[in-house]
PDB file of C-alpha atoms and ligand atoms in Angstrom:
ATOM      1  CA  UNK A   1      41.870 -69.336-191.195  1.00 92.00           C
ATOM      2  CA  UNK A   2      41.653 -67.119-187.937  1.00 93.00           C
ATOM      3  CA  UNK A   3      40.204 -63.766-190.076  1.00 90.00           C
ATOM      4  CA  UNK A   4      37.180 -65.897-191.894  1.00 92.00           C
ATOM      5  CA  UNK A   5      36.770 -68.832-189.403  1.00 95.00           C
ATOM      6  CA  UNK A   6      37.929 -67.358-185.777  1.00 94.00           C
ATOM      7  CA  UNK A   7      40.452 -70.446-185.853  1.00 94.00           C
ATOM      8  CA  UNK A   8      43.948 -70.059-183.436  1.00 91.00           C
ATOM      9  CA  UNK A   9      46.244 -71.706-185.514  1.00 92.00           C
ATOM     10  CA  UNK A  10      48.975 -71.754-183.486  1.00 91.00           C
ATOM     11  CA  UNK A  11      52.424 -73.179-185.097  1.00 93.00           C
ATOM     12  CA  UNK A  12      52.108 -76.354-183.269  1.00 94.00           C
ATOM     13  CA  UNK A  13      49.644 -77.313-185.933  1.00 93.00           C
ATOM     14  CA  UNK A  14      51.878 -76.404-188.983  1.00 94.00           C
ATOM     15  CA  UNK A  15      52.318 -80.162-189.739  1.00 95.00           C
ATOM     16  CA  UNK A  16      48.768 -80.809-188.999  1.00 93.00           C
ATOM     17  CA  UNK A  17      48.036 -77.971-191.466  1.00 94.00           C
ATOM     18  CA  UNK A  18      51.026 -79.207-194.113  1.00 95.00           C
ATOM     19  CA  UNK A  19      49.114 -82.898-194.128  1.00 94.00           C
ATOM     20  CA  UNK A  20      45.660 -81.445-194.617  1.00 93.00           C
ATOM     21  CA  UNK A  21      46.308 -79.406-197.051  1.00 96.00           C
ATOM     22  CA  UNK A  22      48.885 -81.015-199.695  1.00 95.00           C
ATOM     23  CA  UNK A  23      46.026 -83.683-201.000  1.00 93.00           C
ATOM     24  CA  UNK A  24      44.295 -80.246-201.995  1.00 94.00           C
ATOM     25  CA  UNK A  25      46.988 -79.424-203.377  1.00 96.00           C
ATOM     26  CA  UNK A  26      48.025 -82.022-205.382  1.00 95.00           C
ATOM     27  CA  UNK A  27      43.336 -82.174-206.467  1.00 94.00           C
ATOM     28  CA  UNK A  28      44.657 -78.494-208.234  1.00 95.00           C
ATOM     29  CA  UNK A  29      47.725 -79.114-209.845  1.00 96.00           C
ATOM     30  CA  UNK A  30      49.524 -76.979-207.536  1.00 96.00           C
ATOM     31  CA  UNK A  31      53.737 -76.589-207.280  1.00 95.00           C
ATOM     32  CA  UNK A  32      53.801 -75.758-203.672  1.00 95.00           C
ATOM     33  CA  UNK A  33      51.963 -74.012-200.360  1.00 95.00           C
ATOM     34  CA  UNK A  34      53.244 -70.751-202.043  1.00 96.00           C
ATOM     35  CA  UNK A  35      51.149 -70.604-205.177  1.00 96.00           C
ATOM     36  CA  UNK A  36      47.697 -72.392-203.065  1.00 96.00           C
ATOM     37  CA  UNK A  37      48.268 -68.941-200.051  1.00 95.00           C
ATOM     38  CA  UNK A  38      47.998 -67.188-203.783  1.00 96.00           C
ATOM     39  CA  UNK A  39      45.254 -69.287-205.061  1.00 96.00           C
ATOM     40  CA  UNK A  40      43.348 -68.400-201.052  1.00 94.00           C
ATOM     41  CA  UNK A  41      43.886 -64.313-201.912  1.00 93.00           C
ATOM     42  CA  UNK A  42      43.059 -63.737-204.683  1.00 94.00           C
ATOM     43  CA  UNK A  43      39.773 -61.531-204.632  1.00 91.00           C
ATOM     44  CA  UNK A  44      36.319 -63.861-204.349  1.00 89.00           C
ATOM     45  CA  UNK A  45      38.341 -67.085-204.790  1.00 92.00           C
ATOM     46  CA  UNK A  46      36.055 -69.549-203.565  1.00 92.00           C
ATOM     47  CA  UNK A  47      38.872 -71.499-201.574  1.00 96.00           C
ATOM     48  CA  UNK A  48      38.639 -70.008-198.709  1.00 95.00           C
ATOM     49  CA  UNK A  49      35.164 -72.915-198.532  1.00 95.00           C
ATOM     50  CA  UNK A  50      37.451 -75.387-199.770  1.00 96.00           C
ATOM     51  CA  UNK A  51      40.096 -74.664-196.775  1.00 96.00           C
ATOM     52  CA  UNK A  52      38.160 -75.087-193.765  1.00 96.00           C
ATOM     53  CA  UNK A  53      36.460 -77.982-194.910  1.00 96.00           C
ATOM     54  CA  UNK A  54      40.538 -79.250-194.974  1.00 96.00           C
ATOM     55  CA  UNK A  55      41.213 -77.268-191.395  1.00 95.00           C
ATOM     56  CA  UNK A  56      38.062 -77.470-189.432  1.00 96.00           C
ATOM     57  CA  UNK A  57      38.199 -80.990-187.187  1.00 94.00           C
ATOM     58  CA  UNK A  58      34.475 -82.359-186.962  1.00 96.00           C
ATOM     59  CA  UNK A  59      34.669 -85.381-184.476  1.00 96.00           C
ATOM     60  CA  UNK A  60      31.658 -85.961-183.098  1.00 98.00           C
ATOM     61  CA  UNK A  61      29.832 -88.993-181.611  1.00 98.00           C
ATOM     62  CA  UNK A  62      26.261 -88.869-180.793  1.00 98.00           C
ATOM     63  CA  UNK A  63      25.438 -88.773-176.658  1.00 97.00           C
ATOM     64  CA  UNK A  64      28.909 -87.144-176.119  1.00 97.00           C
ATOM     65  CA  UNK A  65      29.426 -86.077-172.224  1.00 95.00           C
ATOM     66  CA  UNK A  66      26.588 -88.230-171.688  1.00 95.00           C
ATOM     67  CA  UNK A  67      25.444 -86.063-168.380  1.00 95.00           C
ATOM     68  CA  UNK A  68      24.967 -83.525-170.159  1.00 96.00           C
ATOM     69  CA  UNK A  69      22.572 -85.988-172.029  1.00 97.00           C
ATOM     70  CA  UNK A  70      21.321 -86.513-169.217  1.00 96.00           C
ATOM     71  CA  UNK A  71      20.748 -83.149-167.982  1.00 96.00           C
ATOM     72  CA  UNK A  72      19.083 -82.398-170.875  1.00 97.00           C
ATOM     73  CA  UNK A  73      16.956 -85.059-170.637  1.00 97.00           C
ATOM     74  CA  UNK A  74      16.188 -85.306-167.180  1.00 97.00           C
ATOM     75  CA  UNK A  75      15.970 -81.846-165.334  1.00 97.00           C
ATOM     76  CA  UNK A  76      16.095 -79.288-168.491  1.00 97.00           C
ATOM     77  CA  UNK A  77      13.017 -81.247-170.798  1.00 98.00           C
ATOM     78  CA  UNK A  78      10.991 -80.946-167.878  1.00 97.00           C
ATOM     79  CA  UNK A  79      11.232 -77.187-166.702  1.00 97.00           C
ATOM     80  CA  UNK A  80      10.973 -76.829-170.533  1.00 97.00           C
ATOM     81  CA  UNK A  81       7.855 -78.412-170.347  1.00 97.00           C
ATOM     82  CA  UNK A  82       6.394 -76.692-167.145  1.00 97.00           C
ATOM     83  CA  UNK A  83       7.258 -73.337-168.781  1.00 96.00           C
ATOM     84  CA  UNK A  84       5.744 -73.530-171.860  1.00 96.00           C
ATOM     85  CA  UNK A  85       2.333 -74.618-170.370  1.00 95.00           C
ATOM     86  CA  UNK A  86       2.290 -71.112-168.259  1.00 95.00           C
ATOM     87  CA  UNK A  87       2.385 -69.192-172.146  1.00 93.00           C
ATOM     88  CA  UNK A  88       0.745 -72.012-173.939  1.00 94.00           C
ATOM     89  CA  UNK A  89       3.388 -71.277-176.677  1.00 94.00           C
ATOM     90  CA  UNK A  90       3.947 -75.246-176.796  1.00 97.00           C
ATOM     91  CA  UNK A  91       7.389 -75.256-179.174  1.00 98.00           C
ATOM     92  CA  UNK A  92      10.689 -75.713-177.796  1.00 98.00           C
ATOM     93  CA  UNK A  93      13.451 -73.817-180.251  1.00 98.00           C
ATOM     94  CA  UNK A  94      17.550 -75.386-179.847  1.00 98.00           C
ATOM     95  CA  UNK A  95      20.303 -74.970-182.312  1.00 98.00           C
ATOM     96  CA  UNK A  96      23.300 -77.201-181.975  1.00 98.00           C
ATOM     97  CA  UNK A  97      26.096 -74.289-183.566  1.00 98.00           C
ATOM     98  CA  UNK A  98      28.614 -76.229-184.758  1.00 98.00           C
ATOM     99  CA  UNK A  99      26.927 -79.086-185.352  1.00 98.00           C
ATOM    100  CA  UNK A 100      29.638 -81.762-187.258  1.00 98.00           C
ATOM    101  CA  UNK A 101      28.044 -84.295-189.067  1.00 98.00           C
ATOM    102  CA  UNK A 102      24.994 -83.882-186.756  1.00 98.00           C
ATOM    103  CA  UNK A 103      25.831 -86.284-184.133  1.00 98.00           C
ATOM    104  CA  UNK A 104      24.819 -83.899-181.447  1.00 98.00           C
ATOM    105  CA  UNK A 105      21.474 -82.423-183.269  1.00 98.00           C
ATOM    106  CA  UNK A 106      20.315 -85.991-184.044  1.00 98.00           C
ATOM    107  CA  UNK A 107      21.039 -87.251-180.114  1.00 98.00           C
ATOM    108  CA  UNK A 108      19.349 -84.164-178.953  1.00 98.00           C
ATOM    109  CA  UNK A 109      16.138 -84.964-181.509  1.00 98.00           C
ATOM    110  CA  UNK A 110      16.362 -89.212-180.078  1.00 98.00           C
ATOM    111  CA  UNK A 111      15.635 -87.040-177.008  1.00 98.00           C
ATOM    112  CA  UNK A 112      13.612 -84.970-177.600  1.00 98.00           C
ATOM    113  CA  UNK A 113      11.690 -87.935-179.206  1.00 98.00           C
ATOM    114  CA  UNK A 114      11.656 -89.531-176.565  1.00 97.00           C
ATOM    115  CA  UNK A 115      10.511 -87.229-174.359  1.00 98.00           C
ATOM    116  CA  UNK A 116       7.559 -85.760-176.773  1.00 97.00           C
ATOM    117  CA  UNK A 117       6.404 -89.617-175.413  1.00 97.00           C
ATOM    118  CA  UNK A 118       5.929 -88.608-172.075  1.00 95.00           C
ATOM    119  CA  UNK A 119       4.920 -84.869-172.810  1.00 96.00           C
ATOM    120  CA  UNK A 120       3.106 -85.005-176.233  1.00 96.00           C
ATOM    121  CA  UNK A 121       1.831 -80.892-176.252  1.00 95.00           C
ATOM    122  CA  UNK A 122       5.367 -79.882-176.617  1.00 96.00           C
ATOM    123  CA  UNK A 123       6.520 -79.479-180.153  1.00 97.00           C
ATOM    124  CA  UNK A 124      10.501 -79.490-181.124  1.00 98.00           C
ATOM    125  CA  UNK A 125      12.393 -76.941-183.477  1.00 98.00           C
ATOM    126  CA  UNK A 126      15.841 -78.193-183.711  1.00 98.00           C
ATOM    127  CA  UNK A 127      17.993 -75.973-186.056  1.00 98.00           C
ATOM    128  CA  UNK A 128      21.647 -77.438-186.761  1.00 98.00           C
ATOM    129  CA  UNK A 129      24.968 -75.252-187.970  1.00 98.00           C
ATOM    130  CA  UNK A 130      27.985 -75.788-188.924  1.00 98.00           C
ATOM    131  CA  UNK A 131      30.547 -74.312-191.046  1.00 98.00           C
ATOM    132  CA  UNK A 132      32.005 -76.781-192.928  1.00 98.00           C
ATOM    133  CA  UNK A 133      30.079 -78.299-195.494  1.00 97.00           C
ATOM    134  CA  UNK A 134      30.965 -80.865-196.416  1.00 97.00           C
ATOM    135  CA  UNK A 135      30.036 -82.189-192.937  1.00 98.00           C
ATOM    136  CA  UNK A 136      26.681 -81.216-193.264  1.00 98.00           C
ATOM    137  CA  UNK A 137      26.500 -83.065-196.494  1.00 98.00           C
ATOM    138  CA  UNK A 138      27.344 -85.526-194.207  1.00 98.00           C
ATOM    139  CA  UNK A 139      25.022 -85.376-191.724  1.00 98.00           C
ATOM    140  CA  UNK A 140      21.648 -84.519-194.337  1.00 98.00           C
ATOM    141  CA  UNK A 141      22.450 -88.810-195.089  1.00 97.00           C
ATOM    142  CA  UNK A 142      22.058 -89.737-191.677  1.00 98.00           C
ATOM    143  CA  UNK A 143      24.482 -92.558-191.554  1.00 97.00           C
ATOM    144  CA  UNK A 144      27.450 -93.547-189.252  1.00 98.00           C
ATOM    145  CA  UNK A 145      29.644 -95.719-188.463  1.00 96.00           C
ATOM    146  CA  UNK A 146      29.901 -98.339-185.143  1.00 96.00           C
ATOM    147  CA  UNK A 147      32.513 -95.922-183.480  1.00 96.00           C
ATOM    148  CA  UNK A 148      30.077 -92.836-183.430  1.00 98.00           C
ATOM    149  CA  UNK A 149      26.914 -94.674-181.475  1.00 97.00           C
ATOM    150  CA  UNK A 150      29.688 -96.025-178.672  1.00 95.00           C
ATOM    151  CA  UNK A 151      27.953 -93.775-176.039  1.00 94.00           C
ATOM    152  CA  UNK A 152      24.400 -95.085-177.226  1.00 94.00           C
ATOM    153  CA  UNK A 153      22.364 -96.753-174.948  1.00 92.00           C
ATOM    154  CA  UNK A 154      21.888-100.203-176.684  1.00 94.00           C
ATOM    155  CA  UNK A 155      18.123 -99.894-176.626  1.00 95.00           C
ATOM    156  CA  UNK A 156      18.224 -96.408-178.302  1.00 96.00           C
ATOM    157  CA  UNK A 157      20.451 -98.067-181.068  1.00 97.00           C
ATOM    158  CA  UNK A 158      18.030-101.025-181.318  1.00 97.00           C
ATOM    159  CA  UNK A 159      15.083 -98.107-182.309  1.00 98.00           C
ATOM    160  CA  UNK A 160      16.693 -95.626-184.508  1.00 98.00           C
ATOM    161  CA  UNK A 161      19.036 -97.328-186.276  1.00 98.00           C
ATOM    162  CA  UNK A 162      19.174 -99.955-189.130  1.00 97.00           C
ATOM    163  CA  UNK A 163      22.557-101.848-190.393  1.00 96.00           C
ATOM    164  CA  UNK A 164      22.906-101.084-194.363  1.00 96.00           C
ATOM    165  CA  UNK A 165      26.327-101.983-196.021  1.00 94.00           C
ATOM    166  CA  UNK A 166      27.488 -99.629-198.189  1.00 90.00           C
ATOM    167  CA  UNK A 167      29.807-100.848-200.754  1.00 90.00           C
ATOM    168  CA  UNK A 168      32.332 -98.730-203.370  1.00 85.00           C
ATOM    169  CA  UNK A 169      34.659-100.260-205.763  1.00 85.00           C
ATOM    170  CA  UNK A 170      37.263-100.057-203.449  1.00 86.00           C
ATOM    171  CA  UNK A 171      35.416-101.380-199.902  1.00 88.00           C
ATOM    172  CA  UNK A 172      33.036-102.707-198.107  1.00 91.00           C
ATOM    173  CA  UNK A 173      31.387-101.437-194.790  1.00 93.00           C
ATOM    174  CA  UNK A 174      28.587-101.743-192.639  1.00 94.00           C
ATOM    175  CA  UNK A 175      26.891 -98.507-191.562  1.00 96.00           C
ATOM    176  CA  UNK A 176      23.868 -96.862-189.145  1.00 97.00           C
ATOM    177  CA  UNK A 177      21.395 -95.473-190.962  1.00 98.00           C
ATOM    178  CA  UNK A 178      19.120 -92.965-188.705  1.00 98.00           C
ATOM    179  CA  UNK A 179      15.076 -93.345-188.587  1.00 98.00           C
ATOM    180  CA  UNK A 180      13.936 -90.563-191.010  1.00 98.00           C
ATOM    181  CA  UNK A 181      11.232 -90.081-189.036  1.00 98.00           C
ATOM    182  CA  UNK A 182      14.881 -88.173-186.175  1.00 98.00           C
ATOM    183  CA  UNK A 183      16.664 -86.803-189.719  1.00 98.00           C
ATOM    184  CA  UNK A 184      13.066 -84.675-190.506  1.00 98.00           C
ATOM    185  CA  UNK A 185      13.502 -83.506-186.536  1.00 98.00           C
ATOM    186  CA  UNK A 186      16.499 -81.851-187.871  1.00 98.00           C
ATOM    187  CA  UNK A 187      16.737 -78.172-190.459  1.00 98.00           C
ATOM    188  CA  UNK A 188      20.238 -78.206-191.417  1.00 98.00           C
ATOM    189  CA  UNK A 189      22.540 -75.118-192.388  1.00 98.00           C
ATOM    190  CA  UNK A 190      25.599 -73.615-193.113  1.00 98.00           C
ATOM    191  CA  UNK A 191      26.784 -70.901-190.413  1.00 98.00           C
ATOM    192  CA  UNK A 192      29.450 -69.140-189.708  1.00 97.00           C
ATOM    193  CA  UNK A 193      29.638 -68.044-186.106  1.00 98.00           C
ATOM    194  CA  UNK A 194      32.286 -65.128-186.981  1.00 96.00           C
ATOM    195  CA  UNK A 195      28.585 -63.769-188.179  1.00 96.00           C
ATOM    196  CA  UNK A 196      25.396 -63.301-186.442  1.00 96.00           C
ATOM    197  CA  UNK A 197      22.775 -66.005-186.582  1.00 97.00           C
ATOM    198  CA  UNK A 198      19.430 -64.338-187.789  1.00 96.00           C
ATOM    199  CA  UNK A 199      17.111 -67.060-185.557  1.00 97.00           C
ATOM    200  CA  UNK A 200      16.226 -65.774-181.672  1.00 97.00           C
ATOM    201  CA  UNK A 201      14.553 -66.928-179.433  1.00 97.00           C
ATOM    202  CA  UNK A 202      16.149 -69.964-179.113  1.00 98.00           C
ATOM    203  CA  UNK A 203      15.507 -72.274-175.657  1.00 98.00           C
ATOM    204  CA  UNK A 204      18.368 -73.637-175.921  1.00 98.00           C
ATOM    205  CA  UNK A 205      21.551 -73.560-177.488  1.00 98.00           C
ATOM    206  CA  UNK A 206      24.331 -76.502-177.880  1.00 98.00           C
ATOM    207  CA  UNK A 207      28.078 -74.456-178.625  1.00 98.00           C
ATOM    208  CA  UNK A 208      30.079 -77.746-177.736  1.00 98.00           C
ATOM    209  CA  UNK A 209      33.913 -79.032-178.687  1.00 98.00           C
ATOM    210  CA  UNK A 210      34.159 -75.857-180.587  1.00 97.00           C
ATOM    211  CA  UNK A 211      34.951 -72.483-178.160  1.00 96.00           C
ATOM    212  CA  UNK A 212      38.739 -74.646-177.983  1.00 94.00           C
ATOM    213  CA  UNK A 213      39.715 -73.511-181.394  1.00 94.00           C
ATOM    214  CA  UNK A 214      38.942 -70.343-180.532  1.00 94.00           C
ATOM    215  CA  UNK A 215      41.391 -67.926-179.073  1.00 91.00           C
ATOM    216  CA  UNK A 216      40.041 -65.379-176.505  1.00 93.00           C
ATOM    217  CA  UNK A 217      39.008 -62.078-178.658  1.00 94.00           C
ATOM    218  CA  UNK A 218      37.455 -64.485-180.381  1.00 95.00           C
ATOM    219  CA  UNK A 219      35.802 -66.649-178.065  1.00 95.00           C
ATOM    220  CA  UNK A 220      34.160 -63.064-176.157  1.00 96.00           C
ATOM    221  CA  UNK A 221      32.560 -61.258-179.330  1.00 95.00           C
ATOM    222  CA  UNK A 222      31.421 -65.208-180.201  1.00 96.00           C
ATOM    223  CA  UNK A 223      29.540 -64.381-176.532  1.00 95.00           C
ATOM    224  CA  UNK A 224      28.647 -61.600-176.856  1.00 95.00           C
ATOM    225  CA  UNK A 225      26.602 -62.398-180.106  1.00 96.00           C
ATOM    226  CA  UNK A 226      24.474 -65.738-178.661  1.00 95.00           C
ATOM    227  CA  UNK A 227      23.312 -63.894-176.512  1.00 95.00           C
ATOM    228  CA  UNK A 228      20.656 -62.344-178.280  1.00 96.00           C
ATOM    229  CA  UNK A 229      19.863 -65.357-180.608  1.00 98.00           C
ATOM    230  CA  UNK A 230      18.626 -67.319-176.321  1.00 98.00           C
ATOM    231  CA  UNK A 231      15.483 -66.275-175.415  1.00 97.00           C
ATOM    232  CA  UNK A 232      14.871 -65.420-171.399  1.00 96.00           C
ATOM    233  CA  UNK A 233      16.505 -68.127-168.726  1.00 97.00           C
ATOM    234  CA  UNK A 234      17.380 -69.757-171.689  1.00 98.00           C
ATOM    235  CA  UNK A 235      20.458 -72.553-171.549  1.00 98.00           C
ATOM    236  CA  UNK A 236      23.978 -72.610-173.033  1.00 97.00           C
ATOM    237  CA  UNK A 237      25.765 -75.775-173.172  1.00 98.00           C
ATOM    238  CA  UNK A 238      29.312 -75.929-173.945  1.00 97.00           C
ATOM    239  CA  UNK A 239      31.900 -79.287-172.829  1.00 96.00           C
ATOM    240  CA  UNK A 240      32.842 -79.629-169.749  1.00 90.00           C
ATOM    241  CA  UNK A 241      36.307 -79.302-170.782  1.00 89.00           C
ATOM    242  CA  UNK A 242      35.091 -75.771-171.776  1.00 93.00           C
ATOM    243  CA  UNK A 243      34.138 -72.397-169.693  1.00 90.00           C
ATOM    244  CA  UNK A 244      33.538 -68.535-170.089  1.00 92.00           C
ATOM    245  CA  UNK A 245      36.303 -67.847-167.398  1.00 90.00           C
ATOM    246  CA  UNK A 246      38.379 -66.113-169.687  1.00 92.00           C
ATOM    247  CA  UNK A 247      35.929 -64.307-171.267  1.00 95.00           C
ATOM    248  CA  UNK A 248      33.356 -61.893-169.641  1.00 94.00           C
ATOM    249  CA  UNK A 249      29.994 -63.943-169.984  1.00 93.00           C
ATOM    250  CA  UNK A 250      27.121 -62.135-169.411  1.00 93.00           C
ATOM    251  CA  UNK A 251      25.219 -65.829-168.081  1.00 96.00           C
ATOM    252  CA  UNK A 252      25.415 -67.275-165.175  1.00 95.00           C
ATOM    253  CA  UNK A 253      27.107 -70.593-164.699  1.00 94.00           C
ATOM    254  CA  UNK A 254      24.384 -73.224-163.566  1.00 93.00           C
ATOM    255  CA  UNK A 255      25.981 -76.001-163.638  1.00 91.00           C
ATOM    256  CA  UNK A 256      29.883 -77.614-164.716  1.00 90.00           C
ATOM    257  CA  UNK A 257      29.998 -76.565-168.815  1.00 94.00           C
ATOM    258  CA  UNK A 258      25.856 -74.775-168.069  1.00 96.00           C
ATOM    259  CA  UNK A 259      25.316 -71.450-168.525  1.00 96.00           C
ATOM    260  CA  UNK A 260      21.365 -70.022-168.191  1.00 97.00           C
ATOM    261  CA  UNK A 261      20.384 -66.135-169.093  1.00 97.00           C
ATOM    262  CA  UNK A 262      18.538 -64.640-166.593  1.00 87.00           C
TER     263      UNK A 262
HETATM  264  C1  SAM B 301      34.923 -80.847-182.914  1.00 78.01           C
HETATM  265  S1  SAM B 301      33.410 -80.497-183.332  1.00 78.01           S
HETATM  266  C2  SAM B 301      32.728 -80.672-182.248  1.00 78.01           C
HETATM  267  C3  SAM B 301      30.899 -81.269-182.958  1.00 78.01           C
HETATM  268  C4  SAM B 301      29.976 -81.399-182.156  1.00 78.01           C
HETATM  269  N1  SAM B 301      29.137 -79.533-181.053  1.00 78.01           N
HETATM  270  C5  SAM B 301      30.524 -82.591-180.173  1.00 78.01           C
HETATM  271  O1  SAM B 301      30.439 -81.855-179.111  1.00 78.01           O
HETATM  272  O2  SAM B 301      30.380 -83.257-180.865  1.00 78.01           O
HETATM  273  C6  SAM B 301      34.240 -78.933-183.967  1.00 78.01           C
HETATM  274  C7  SAM B 301      33.549 -78.230-185.344  1.00 78.01           C
HETATM  275  O3  SAM B 301      32.839 -77.248-185.492  1.00 78.01           O
HETATM  276  C8  SAM B 301      33.193 -76.292-186.585  1.00 78.01           C
HETATM  277  N2  SAM B 301      33.259 -74.454-186.676  1.00 78.01           N
HETATM  278  C9  SAM B 301      33.994 -74.705-186.643  1.00 78.01           C
HETATM  279  N3  SAM B 301      35.026 -73.654-186.483  1.00 78.01           N
HETATM  280  C10 SAM B 301      33.278 -72.629-187.050  1.00 78.01           C
HETATM  281  C11 SAM B 301      32.579 -71.229-187.371  1.00 78.01           C
HETATM  282  N4  SAM B 301      33.572 -70.340-187.160  1.00 78.01           N
HETATM  283  N5  SAM B 301      31.549 -71.230-187.177  1.00 78.01           N
HETATM  284  C12 SAM B 301      30.602 -72.149-187.055  1.00 78.01           C
HETATM  285  N6  SAM B 301      31.177 -73.445-187.095  1.00 78.01           N
HETATM  286  C13 SAM B 301      32.540 -73.832-186.753  1.00 78.01           C
HETATM  287  C14 SAM B 301      34.039 -77.575-186.998  1.00 78.01           C
HETATM  288  O4  SAM B 301      33.692 -77.913-188.096  1.00 78.01           O
HETATM  289  C15 SAM B 301      33.163 -78.914-186.823  1.00 78.01           C
HETATM  290  O5  SAM B 301      32.745 -79.904-187.133  1.00 78.01           O
END
């Protein structure tokens, strides 16, 4: 996990890893972890993808760290509008760089859609990536549990979601289906943050609640790479709990969890 995804699994995570992989080992009808390790170390194995899908932690919800979304909507988007007016290039390019099942990227899209009503000239290009292919599949469905919407103001929930009953052989549950016009605003793709990302000139990058899984050297490598994806004057959001204090950061802190390339 460290070599492929930069994820630091300390001995304290042993139980978690065992419980998450036990099912996979049963599915593959292997006798135990020794066989699984052998499978993982075979040249060209596709099992690494399954390992990543099982081990990564994908917890997320809409408008997580609401204060950052307030900052984004109330301060940053107006700055973008002014800046884009000067250059007459009205596209705002945003990247949600560890997007889980799309909660963060769609929260960005909802904010942008609302802002667009006030400032129709702005166009938004929102890319969302994650290493985990299963969460990306979920993101493309746009269906969420009530818990995922816990931070979303009711007025926005009523405007952009409708409840649907999802039934299978074993259960019946109510989920919330996101409006297709918001879904169309986001493009999803798989990307491993350990690799350079070819898209450049992002005005804003969200990289929240993922640095916590990385060792210091991985963090350094990622911040070095990401600065090349940001445009001059671009902004990087991490979560309130994350900082670059322990690495050399070429970006300037402008607010808790918010950095600027200048
Ligand atoms: C806890 S979620 C954070 C989701 C969202 N950014 C948020 O703040 O709610 C962390 C995500 O990082 C992804 N991730 C972990 N290692 C990664 C890597 N090397 N490259 C890309 N994504 C990674 C995981 O798959 C997971 O979906």
